[in-house]
Amino acid sequence: MFSKILIANRGEIALRVIRTCKEMGIKTVAVYSTADKDSLHVRFADEAVCIGPPSSAESYLSIPKIMAAVEITNADAVHPGYGFLAENADFAEICTEYGVKFIGPTPDMMKSMGDKITAKETMIKAKVPVVPGSEGLLKDVKEGIKISNKIGYPVMLKATAGGGGKGMRIIWNDDEFQEGWDSARKEAAASFGNDGMYVEKFVEEPRHIEIQIIGDQYGKVIHLSERDCSIQRRHQKLVEECPSPFMTDDLRKKMGAAAIKAGKAINYEGVGTVEFLVDKYRKFYFMEMNTRIQVEHCVTEEVIDHDLIKEQIKVAAGIKISGKSYFPQMHAIECRINAEDPYNDFRPSPGKINSFHSAKGHGVRVDTHVYAGYVVPPYYDSMIAKIICRAQTREEALTKMSRALDEFIVEGIKTTIPFHKKLMKDENFRKGNFNTGFIDTFDLGEEPSE
Ligand code: MV4
């Protein structure tokens, strides 16, 4: 087992990793920017190294700064968390060169999923269902139009370097193709420095359902059931839950088996997530694979009662996975609390938290790095807390979440709490009647006056 892990991250995920390391008897090293000097991850780690000024590029994204911290503290493994360097193949490679274990997949596994066309080709070979479309890169508009007529409009034009909605266009007919092609390519070139495009059938009103997997170094891959992440706004997830209200035992078996095939196809090692689009007929299609621990991993932890960070560290240390895939034993739902104003286009709302009272009680878990007096810096992601509620049934979990949101107090900044309160009481949401378009038409109503 590792003796000292450096956590190359900040916020709640850095704290989350520190907690598990403590329970496993592993020493921890925090790294922090000057903007985070008063953060809890700095206080709770055994050692802490300042790695630069507030800007991410000069701190949490700086490979030389992080490697210097690894060197001076003698850490024997690095946990990247999510975001920042978590899916940076160069960073994983450099860690290996330095003789420190990168807790995650190998650079090859990361690269094979980072390029969407390569990922799709790998899935076709592995017999994982994909959305019908072009094979490989599109040469030009002419080829794109020809394929679109074959599969039938509407189609979606996507950047091979994309993900998260950038460089993506819905196209409804031949006449729209050229303009969509030009604008999507320009966006992809600017965002990723790669303007390679592919096209596929547009799946209408899909649900976003992902399967958590874990693989060990000996070729074993199991799944840990699904998370429904259809409640998103501009490709930012707001709520995640398990079981998906749309799931059936039969569909879970099929999607679980497909996710395992996806993992095995690349000899996947570590925790990963296979994202699927699921249409109204419950047909599912591979979308992308995330080769990292995700924000919403807690939902899975609550329904299968296992610590995923612990499992991740164990497989990284070469321990074998024992046992079979896991099916949900409970219902869990997570609301992301962001320092944003839901009544003003979710604009970031950094600043000082004057008073803070966390929700508590049976079945309520709050993962957060903030406290009364904490100043939310403007430089990073705006998530300040995750509330995860679990109960025997979805109905009870939603009721518990409403209650938890009601007793959660954050003063001094705007948060997404009022949004979640309204959502938990929405009739269609409660019925499980939603897809990825739900938030586009959701009416938050007027801001309540104090
Ligand atoms: C799609 C799609 C419909 N059809 N692909 C959005 C982000 C990127 N990962 C892929 N995305 C989509 N791909 C086809 N062929 C609809 C989306 C999509 C979406 C997917 C999951 C969750 C929210 C979404 C919001 C808008 C579009």
XYZ file of N, CA, C and O in Angstrom, residues 1-5 7 12-28 44-46 79 103 271 293 297-298 301-302 306-315 365 367:
184
model
N 0.848 -1.211 0.000
C 0.000 0.000 0.000
C 0.878 1.255 0.000
O 2.023 1.227 0.424
N 0.319 2.357 -0.483
C 1.065 3.615 -0.528
C 1.293 4.133 0.886
O 0.483 3.893 1.774
N 2.400 4.871 1.090
C 2.569 5.457 2.421
C 2.218 6.935 2.450
O 1.847 7.461 3.496
N 2.308 7.614 1.280
C 1.969 9.040 1.273
C 1.372 9.438 -0.079
O 2.011 9.249 -1.113
N 0.167 9.980 -0.056
C -0.502 10.395 -1.304
C -0.571 11.920 -1.374
O -1.009 12.577 -0.413
N -2.432 15.008 -3.044
C -3.717 15.261 -3.691
C -3.573 16.511 -4.556
O -3.435 17.621 -4.039
N -13.894 20.299 -2.156
C -14.481 19.141 -1.478
C -13.816 17.831 -1.868
O -13.697 16.935 -1.040
N -13.343 17.703 -3.111
C -12.770 16.412 -3.523
C -11.418 16.179 -2.854
O -11.079 15.043 -2.497
N -10.660 17.256 -2.620
C -9.383 17.106 -1.908
C -9.661 16.612 -0.483
O -9.017 15.675 0.001
N -10.666 17.209 0.160
C -11.066 16.774 1.505
C -11.541 15.332 1.515
O -11.208 14.549 2.401
N -12.333 15.004 0.493
C -12.896 13.657 0.367
C -11.786 12.601 0.311
O -11.868 11.552 0.946
N -10.732 12.896 -0.471
C -9.618 11.950 -0.616
C -8.825 11.871 0.693
O -8.449 10.788 1.141
N -8.625 13.022 1.345
C -7.899 13.046 2.627
C -8.601 12.155 3.653
O -7.972 11.389 4.376
N -9.940 12.240 3.688
C -10.695 11.436 4.668
C -10.422 9.949 4.498
O -10.154 9.240 5.471
N -10.497 9.480 3.266
C -10.273 8.047 3.030
C -8.830 7.664 3.341
O -8.589 6.616 3.952
N -7.877 8.502 2.941
C -6.463 8.211 3.234
C -6.254 8.050 4.736
O -5.571 7.130 5.185
N -6.854 8.946 5.533
C -6.719 8.854 6.996
C -7.233 7.517 7.491
O -6.595 6.864 8.311
N -8.386 7.109 6.965
C -8.971 5.843 7.408
C -8.114 4.656 6.981
O -8.149 3.604 7.599
N -7.349 4.838 5.909
C -6.489 3.743 5.424
C -5.080 3.806 6.001
O -4.227 2.989 5.649
N -4.811 4.791 6.862
C -3.472 4.929 7.447
C -2.429 5.437 6.475
O -1.239 5.149 6.611
N -2.885 6.197 5.462
C -1.967 6.749 4.462
C -1.761 8.238 4.753
O -2.729 8.969 4.984
N -0.507 8.693 4.744
C -0.206 10.121 4.949
C -0.668 10.927 3.735
O -0.712 10.408 2.619
N -1.004 12.202 3.972
C -1.519 13.032 2.882
C -0.735 14.327 2.717
O -0.277 14.907 3.701
N -6.424 19.907 6.994
C -6.603 18.502 7.369
C -5.541 17.562 6.807
O -5.427 16.425 7.250
N -4.756 18.021 5.835
C -3.694 17.160 5.309
C -2.515 17.147 6.291
O -2.351 18.072 7.083
N -1.705 16.097 6.236
C -0.535 16.020 7.122
C 0.508 17.067 6.756
O 1.205 17.587 7.617
N -3.103 11.575 -6.237
C -4.532 11.466 -6.550
C -4.958 12.758 -7.246
O -4.858 13.832 -6.658
N -2.936 7.761 -9.512
C -4.120 6.971 -9.133
C -5.212 7.212 -10.170
O -5.974 8.170 -10.102
N -11.339 3.527 -11.343
C -12.766 3.803 -11.442
C -13.009 4.629 -12.703
O -12.210 5.483 -13.059
N -12.518 9.741 -11.189
C -13.603 9.743 -10.209
C -14.448 10.967 -10.554
O -13.928 11.996 -10.982
N -19.890 10.601 -7.638
C -19.574 9.243 -7.169
C -20.271 8.902 -5.849
O -20.536 7.737 -5.571
N -20.595 9.923 -5.059
C -21.225 9.708 -3.743
C -22.582 9.025 -3.855
O -22.979 8.276 -2.949
N -21.831 5.491 -3.917
C -21.372 5.059 -2.585
C -22.551 4.813 -1.655
O -22.562 3.841 -0.901
N -23.551 5.674 -1.730
C -24.694 5.553 -0.827
C -25.583 4.358 -1.162
O -26.103 3.714 -0.259
N -20.293 1.362 -0.375
C -18.839 1.180 -0.481
C -18.175 2.533 -0.698
O -18.761 3.411 -1.331
N -16.943 2.666 -0.209
C -16.147 3.881 -0.381
C -15.385 3.758 -1.708
O -14.449 2.966 -1.829
N -15.801 4.529 -2.723
C -15.184 4.392 -4.056
C -13.749 4.896 -4.098
O -12.944 4.426 -4.897
N -13.417 5.870 -3.252
C -12.027 6.366 -3.220
C -11.115 5.269 -2.648
O -10.013 5.036 -3.146
N -11.626 4.581 -1.649
C -10.862 3.463 -1.071
C -10.653 2.365 -2.117
O -9.539 1.848 -2.271
N -11.706 2.051 -2.847
C -11.595 1.011 -3.890
C -10.611 1.453 -4.966
O -9.826 0.654 -5.488
N -10.661 2.753 -5.301
C -9.769 3.310 -6.319
C -8.303 3.205 -5.880
O -7.433 2.792 -6.668
N -8.035 3.541 -4.619
C -6.663 3.463 -4.099
C -6.207 2.006 -4.046
O -5.074 1.682 -4.402
N -7.114 1.115 -3.655
C -6.762 -0.317 -3.581
C -6.378 -0.868 -4.950
O -5.358 -1.551 -5.080
N -7.178 -0.587 -5.981
C -6.819 -1.141 -7.296
C -5.529 -0.498 -7.820
O -4.720 -1.169 -8.472
N -26.186 13.275 3.817
C -24.718 13.425 3.756
C -24.418 14.741 3.055
O -25.020 15.034 2.020
N -21.117 16.779 1.592
C -19.684 16.866 1.305
C -19.390 18.305 0.920
O -19.911 18.798 -0.085
